[in-house]
């Protein structure tokens, strides 16, 4: 009974490159959430998706960031033209419906050189 | 006013004592309340959730909710060194969950 799977666990990119973060929700969970956490900070909501639909992206930066959750395969958080300020831990969580508790993956630590 | 507020700490508690963690929230429409524990460098782990006013107990943990005061707390009895972590309070708003910045708890051996 696998939990939420995120990969890679660590990702290093140079400024200007693209970063792709993947998240496979728990079996039976169709709701996926992405959060960003800076050192010594709380979790900041970024986006909420269901299969093939973005439900709420109010926490996403207006530029360079995008997310998808295709019918087949994992959810992807994509950051284009990365900058130093994008360095953070990115967590994915899933739930069976919007009112149920969210279960977190181990996160992807993104470092920008 | 921030949506979910917590004292950042650190909160130092002697081993074996009761640790009390507090959280206030601004949205009166919130109906689901969660406590997550996060060890340094790790992902958040759900400890407790509570939906109704009053107390909910699970082992050494007790969550307390007072919707009139918009206040939720977590009590940890018989504190252990392994309880040292950051505790995140989370509250639902519409279709998402809003997290506080967390309280760092340090259990003194």
GROMACS .gro file of C-alpha atoms in nm:
model
  222
    1UNK     CA    1   0.000   0.000   0.000
    2UNK     CA    2   0.234   0.266  -0.130
    3UNK     CA    3   0.202   0.618  -0.001
    4UNK     CA    4   0.242   0.937  -0.197
    5UNK     CA    5   0.551   0.903  -0.416
    6UNK     CA    6   0.754   1.203  -0.518
    7UNK     CA    7   1.061   1.209  -0.736
    8UNK     CA    8   1.328   1.307  -0.755
    9UNK     CA    9   1.405   1.349  -0.384
   10UNK     CA   10   1.673   1.604  -0.467
   11UNK     CA   11   1.704   1.811  -0.781
   12UNK     CA   12   1.983   2.050  -0.870
   13UNK     CA   13   1.941   2.297  -1.152
   14UNK     CA   14   2.132   2.596  -1.283
   15UNK     CA   15   1.963   2.929  -1.323
   16UNK     CA   16   1.758   2.940  -1.642
   17UNK     CA   17   1.700   2.565  -1.664
   18UNK     CA   18   1.370   2.386  -1.622
   19UNK     CA   19   1.270   2.179  -1.320
   20UNK     CA   20   1.011   1.901  -1.335
   21UNK     CA   21   0.880   1.755  -1.013
   22UNK     CA   22   0.663   1.443  -1.016
   23UNK     CA   23   0.402   1.317  -0.775
   24UNK     CA   24   0.208   0.991  -0.778
   25UNK     CA   25  -0.084   1.004  -0.532
   26UNK     CA   26  -0.187   0.721  -0.304
   27UNK     CA   27  -0.397   0.453  -0.465
   28UNK     CA   28  -0.758   0.563  -0.476
   29UNK     CA   29  -0.676   0.932  -0.429
   30UNK     CA   30  -0.782   1.161  -0.710
   31UNK     CA   31  -0.704   1.495  -0.541
   32UNK     CA   32  -0.350   1.629  -0.550
   33UNK     CA   33  -0.207   1.936  -0.381
   34UNK     CA   34   0.132   2.100  -0.420
   35UNK     CA   35   0.301   2.304  -0.147
   36UNK     CA   36   0.629   2.494  -0.121
   37UNK     CA   37   0.825   2.523   0.199
   38UNK     CA   38   1.115   2.761   0.251
   39UNK     CA   39   1.361   2.702   0.539
   40UNK     CA   40   1.206   2.788   0.877
   41UNK     CA   41   0.876   2.863   0.704
   42UNK     CA   42   0.537   2.692   0.694
   43UNK     CA   43   0.383   2.516   0.399
   44UNK     CA   44   0.252   2.749   0.131
   45UNK     CA   45  -0.033   2.620  -0.081
   46UNK     CA   46   0.039   2.638  -0.453
   47UNK     CA   47  -0.219   2.443  -0.651
   48UNK     CA   48  -0.496   2.186  -0.618
   49UNK     CA   49  -0.572   1.946  -0.901
   50UNK     CA   50  -0.803   1.661  -0.979
   51UNK     CA   51  -0.754   1.432  -1.275
   52UNK     CA   52  -0.707   1.650  -1.585
   53UNK     CA   53  -0.837   1.961  -1.405
   54UNK     CA   54  -0.683   2.248  -1.213
   55UNK     CA   55  -0.929   2.331  -0.937
   56UNK     CA   56  -0.744   2.608  -0.754
   57UNK     CA   57  -0.414   2.764  -0.857
   58UNK     CA   58  -0.439   3.074  -0.641
   59UNK     CA   59  -0.102   3.000  -0.478
   60UNK     CA   60   0.094   2.960  -0.799
   61UNK     CA   61   0.327   3.239  -0.913
   62UNK     CA   62   0.186   3.402  -1.225
   63UNK     CA   63   0.487   3.324  -1.439
   64UNK     CA   64   0.718   3.026  -1.497
   65UNK     CA   65   0.515   2.783  -1.283
   66UNK     CA   66   0.263   2.532  -1.415
   67UNK     CA   67   0.105   2.210  -1.297
   68UNK     CA   68  -0.084   1.925  -1.452
   69UNK     CA   69  -0.243   1.598  -1.348
   70UNK     CA   70  -0.307   1.396  -1.663
   71UNK     CA   71  -0.551   1.112  -1.695
   72UNK     CA   72  -0.263   0.867  -1.696
   73UNK     CA   73   0.057   0.916  -1.500
   74UNK     CA   74   0.177   1.136  -1.216
   75UNK     CA   75   0.107   1.498  -1.143
   76UNK     CA   76   0.383   1.728  -1.266
   77UNK     CA   77   0.492   2.062  -1.122
   78UNK     CA   78   0.699   2.243  -1.382
   79UNK     CA   79   0.919   2.545  -1.315
   80UNK     CA   80   1.066   2.714  -1.620
   81UNK     CA   81   1.374   2.935  -1.621
   82UNK     CA   82   1.449   2.869  -1.256
   83UNK     CA   83   1.597   3.139  -1.034
   84UNK     CA   84   1.776   3.116  -0.698
   85UNK     CA   85   1.457   3.207  -0.515
   86UNK     CA   86   1.294   2.886  -0.638
   87UNK     CA   87   1.519   2.684  -0.406
   88UNK     CA   88   1.286   2.517  -0.158
   89UNK     CA   89   1.126   2.190  -0.060
   90UNK     CA   90   0.823   2.109  -0.272
   91UNK     CA   91   0.570   1.875  -0.117
   92UNK     CA   92   0.284   1.693  -0.280
   93UNK     CA   93  -0.016   1.565  -0.088
   94UNK     CA   94  -0.315   1.358  -0.193
   95UNK     CA   95  -0.659   1.283  -0.054
   96UNK     CA   96  -0.960   1.079  -0.164
   97UNK     CA   97  -1.179   1.390  -0.160
   98UNK     CA   98  -1.150   1.759  -0.076
   99UNK     CA   99  -1.268   1.730   0.284
  100UNK     CA  100  -1.057   1.434   0.386
  101UNK     CA  101  -0.711   1.448   0.537
  102UNK     CA  102  -0.414   1.494   0.312
  103UNK     CA  103  -0.122   1.254   0.308
  104UNK     CA  104   0.216   1.391   0.214
  105UNK     CA  105   0.500   1.260   0.004
  106UNK     CA  106   0.861   1.290   0.114
  107UNK     CA  107   0.910   1.603  -0.094
  108UNK     CA  108   1.157   1.719  -0.357
  109UNK     CA  109   1.440   1.943  -0.244
  110UNK     CA  110   1.517   2.180  -0.528
  111UNK     CA  111   1.849   2.359  -0.527
  112UNK     CA  112   1.934   2.628  -0.781
  113UNK     CA  113   2.302   2.695  -0.847
  114UNK     CA  114  -0.462   3.903   1.039
  115UNK     CA  115  -0.302   3.581   0.920
  116UNK     CA  116  -0.539   3.298   0.842
  117UNK     CA  117  -0.372   3.049   1.076
  118UNK     CA  118  -0.150   3.175   1.354
  119UNK     CA  119   0.088   2.986   1.574
  120UNK     CA  120   0.362   3.089   1.810
  121UNK     CA  121   0.684   2.994   1.635
  122UNK     CA  122   0.858   2.896   1.958
  123UNK     CA  123   1.077   2.724   2.042
  124UNK     CA  124   0.864   2.581   2.319
  125UNK     CA  125   1.078   2.393   2.570
  126UNK     CA  126   0.909   2.132   2.787
  127UNK     CA  127   1.072   1.891   3.035
  128UNK     CA  128   1.048   1.523   2.953
  129UNK     CA  129   0.738   1.370   3.109
  130UNK     CA  130   0.547   1.699   3.128
  131UNK     CA  131   0.249   1.813   2.919
  132UNK     CA  132   0.325   2.013   2.604
  133UNK     CA  133   0.051   2.255   2.500
  134UNK     CA  134   0.047   2.388   2.146
  135UNK     CA  135  -0.198   2.657   2.041
  136UNK     CA  136  -0.341   2.784   1.715
  137UNK     CA  137  -0.595   3.048   1.616
  138UNK     CA  138  -0.768   3.085   1.281
  139UNK     CA  139  -0.958   3.365   1.113
  140UNK     CA  140  -1.218   3.195   0.890
  141UNK     CA  141  -1.533   3.119   1.092
  142UNK     CA  142  -1.650   2.893   0.812
  143UNK     CA  143  -1.367   2.644   0.864
  144UNK     CA  144  -1.489   2.302   0.959
  145UNK     CA  145  -1.183   2.075   0.953
  146UNK     CA  146  -0.877   2.117   1.171
  147UNK     CA  147  -0.554   1.923   1.159
  148UNK     CA  148  -0.228   1.889   1.347
  149UNK     CA  149   0.079   1.770   1.159
  150UNK     CA  150   0.421   1.688   1.300
  151UNK     CA  151   0.729   1.763   1.091
  152UNK     CA  152   1.079   1.652   1.182
  153UNK     CA  153   1.363   1.856   1.039
  154UNK     CA  154   1.418   1.769   0.673
  155UNK     CA  155   1.117   1.539   0.663
  156UNK     CA  156   0.762   1.561   0.532
  157UNK     CA  157   0.462   1.654   0.749
  158UNK     CA  158   0.290   1.363   0.920
  159UNK     CA  159  -0.074   1.379   1.030
  160UNK     CA  160  -0.110   1.352   1.408
  161UNK     CA  161  -0.471   1.446   1.475
  162UNK     CA  162  -0.776   1.586   1.304
  163UNK     CA  163  -1.087   1.726   1.466
  164UNK     CA  164  -1.419   1.849   1.329
  165UNK     CA  165  -1.640   1.905   1.635
  166UNK     CA  166  -1.614   2.134   1.934
  167UNK     CA  167  -1.459   1.973   2.238
  168UNK     CA  168  -1.177   1.729   2.294
  169UNK     CA  169  -1.053   1.435   2.091
  170UNK     CA  170  -0.803   1.198   2.244
  171UNK     CA  171  -0.566   0.955   2.073
  172UNK     CA  172  -0.304   0.797   2.294
  173UNK     CA  173  -0.085   1.071   2.442
  174UNK     CA  174  -0.237   1.332   2.212
  175UNK     CA  175  -0.548   1.541   2.274
  176UNK     CA  176  -0.685   1.792   2.025
  177UNK     CA  177  -0.915   2.064   2.156
  178UNK     CA  178  -1.142   2.276   1.938
  179UNK     CA  179  -1.336   2.587   2.033
  180UNK     CA  180  -1.511   2.727   1.727
  181UNK     CA  181  -1.662   3.021   1.914
  182UNK     CA  182  -1.312   3.141   2.005
  183UNK     CA  183  -1.161   3.018   1.676
  184UNK     CA  184  -0.903   2.830   1.870
  185UNK     CA  185  -0.756   2.482   1.835
  186UNK     CA  186  -0.491   2.326   2.052
  187UNK     CA  187  -0.285   2.010   2.082
  188UNK     CA  188  -0.182   1.860   2.415
  189UNK     CA  189   0.095   1.603   2.436
  190UNK     CA  190   0.105   1.413   2.765
  191UNK     CA  191   0.414   1.242   2.904
  192UNK     CA  192   0.635   1.427   2.656
  193UNK     CA  193   0.921   1.225   2.509
  194UNK     CA  194   1.242   1.346   2.342
  195UNK     CA  195   1.108   1.193   2.020
  196UNK     CA  196   0.825   1.447   2.032
  197UNK     CA  197   1.077   1.722   1.955
  198UNK     CA  198   0.966   1.852   1.615
  199UNK     CA  199   0.774   2.133   1.449
  200UNK     CA  200   0.396   2.105   1.486
  201UNK     CA  201   0.186   2.253   1.207
  202UNK     CA  202  -0.172   2.357   1.262
  203UNK     CA  203  -0.388   2.341   0.948
  204UNK     CA  204  -0.740   2.458   0.877
  205UNK     CA  205  -0.958   2.402   0.574
  206UNK     CA  206  -1.074   2.699   0.368
  207UNK     CA  207  -1.299   2.624   0.074
  208UNK     CA  208  -1.124   2.359  -0.130
  209UNK     CA  209  -0.782   2.375   0.032
  210UNK     CA  210  -0.601   2.352   0.362
  211UNK     CA  211  -0.413   2.649   0.503
  212UNK     CA  212  -0.114   2.582   0.724
  213UNK     CA  213   0.029   2.787   1.004
  214UNK     CA  214   0.405   2.843   1.017
  215UNK     CA  215   0.440   2.586   1.292
  216UNK     CA  216   0.562   2.575   1.650
  217UNK     CA  217   0.900   2.424   1.726
  218UNK     CA  218   0.877   2.196   2.029
  219UNK     CA  219   1.185   2.093   2.221
  220UNK     CA  220   1.154   1.824   2.487
  221UNK     CA  221   1.429   1.859   2.746
  222UNK     CA  222   1.570   1.521   2.862
   0.00000   0.00000   0.00000
